Amino acid sequence: FYTEKAQSLFSQGETQVETNPKAAIESFQAALRAEDGNVSILKALARVHLTLDECDRADAFVKQAEAMDPFAAEVRLLRYQQATCAG
């Protein structure tokens, strides 16, 4: 992370994922506004949308992560998970 604000918002989102995924999405989106294109945030957003079975929304974040880091193993895994989610 380049800024403490983005790091703080990301950490807040991580603590909310299991108990309040919608709030986690809001925190992650705020972090992404602070650091546009941050792959860690994009992956987190994709994961939380996958847990909510929001396949199309997850796909949008996976595509952005793929554009930033196309060879990352975790991004490829998210692509497979998204494809499975979409059926």
Coordinates of C-alpha atoms in Angstrom, one line a residue:
F1 CA 0.0 0.0 0.0
Y2 CA 1.2 3.5 -0.8
T3 CA -1.0 5.3 1.8
E4 CA -2.0 4.7 5.4
K5 CA -5.5 5.6 4.5
A6 CA -5.9 2.8 2.0
Q7 CA -4.1 0.3 4.3
S8 CA -6.5 1.2 7.2
L9 CA -9.6 0.9 5.0
F10 CA -8.4 -2.4 3.6
S11 CA -7.7 -3.7 7.1
Q12 CA -11.1 -2.6 8.2
G13 CA -12.7 -4.4 5.3
E14 CA -10.8 -7.6 6.1
T15 CA -12.2 -7.6 9.6
Q16 CA -15.8 -7.1 8.3
V17 CA -15.8 -9.8 5.6
E18 CA -17.2 -12.7 7.6
T19 CA -19.6 -10.7 9.8
N20 CA -20.8 -8.0 7.5
P21 CA -19.7 -8.5 3.8
K22 CA -21.6 -5.5 2.5
A23 CA -19.7 -3.2 4.9
A24 CA -16.5 -4.9 3.9
I25 CA -17.3 -4.0 0.2
E26 CA -17.8 -0.4 1.2
S27 CA -14.5 -0.4 3.1
F28 CA -12.7 -2.0 0.2
Q29 CA -14.2 0.4 -2.3
A30 CA -13.1 3.4 -0.2
A31 CA -9.6 1.9 -0.1
L32 CA -9.7 1.5 -3.9
R33 CA -10.7 5.1 -4.3
A34 CA -7.6 6.0 -2.2
E35 CA -5.4 3.7 -4.3
D36 CA -6.8 3.1 -7.7
G37 CA -5.6 -0.1 -9.3
N38 CA -4.3 -1.7 -6.1
V39 CA -4.3 -5.5 -6.9
S40 CA -4.7 -6.5 -3.3
I41 CA -7.9 -4.5 -3.0
L42 CA -9.2 -5.7 -6.3
K43 CA -8.7 -9.3 -5.2
A44 CA -10.4 -8.7 -1.9
L45 CA -13.4 -7.2 -3.7
A46 CA -13.6 -10.1 -6.1
R47 CA -13.4 -12.6 -3.2
V48 CA -16.2 -10.9 -1.1
H49 CA -18.5 -10.7 -4.2
L50 CA -17.8 -14.4 -4.8
T51 CA -18.8 -15.3 -1.3
L52 CA -22.1 -13.4 -1.9
D53 CA -22.6 -15.3 -5.2
E54 CA -22.4 -11.9 -7.1
C55 CA -20.5 -13.5 -10.0
D56 CA -20.8 -10.5 -12.4
R57 CA -19.5 -8.1 -9.9
A58 CA -16.7 -10.4 -9.0
D59 CA -15.9 -10.7 -12.7
A60 CA -15.4 -6.9 -13.0
F61 CA -12.8 -6.9 -10.2
V62 CA -11.1 -10.0 -11.5
K63 CA -10.7 -8.4 -14.9
Q64 CA -9.2 -5.3 -13.4
A65 CA -6.8 -7.4 -11.3
E66 CA -5.9 -9.4 -14.5
A67 CA -5.1 -6.2 -16.3
M68 CA -2.7 -5.1 -13.5
D69 CA -1.1 -8.5 -12.8
P70 CA -2.0 -11.1 -15.4
F71 CA 0.4 -13.8 -14.2
A72 CA -0.4 -13.7 -10.5
A73 CA -1.4 -17.2 -9.2
E74 CA -4.1 -15.7 -6.9
V75 CA -5.6 -13.7 -9.7
R76 CA -5.8 -16.9 -11.9
L77 CA -7.4 -18.7 -9.0
L78 CA -10.0 -16.0 -8.7
R79 CA -10.7 -16.3 -12.4
Y80 CA -11.4 -20.0 -12.0
Q81 CA -13.6 -19.4 -9.0
Q82 CA -15.5 -16.7 -10.8
A83 CA -16.0 -19.0 -13.8
T84 CA -17.4 -21.7 -11.5
C85 CA -19.6 -19.2 -9.8
A86 CA -21.0 -18.0 -13.1
G87 CA -21.7 -21.6 -14.1

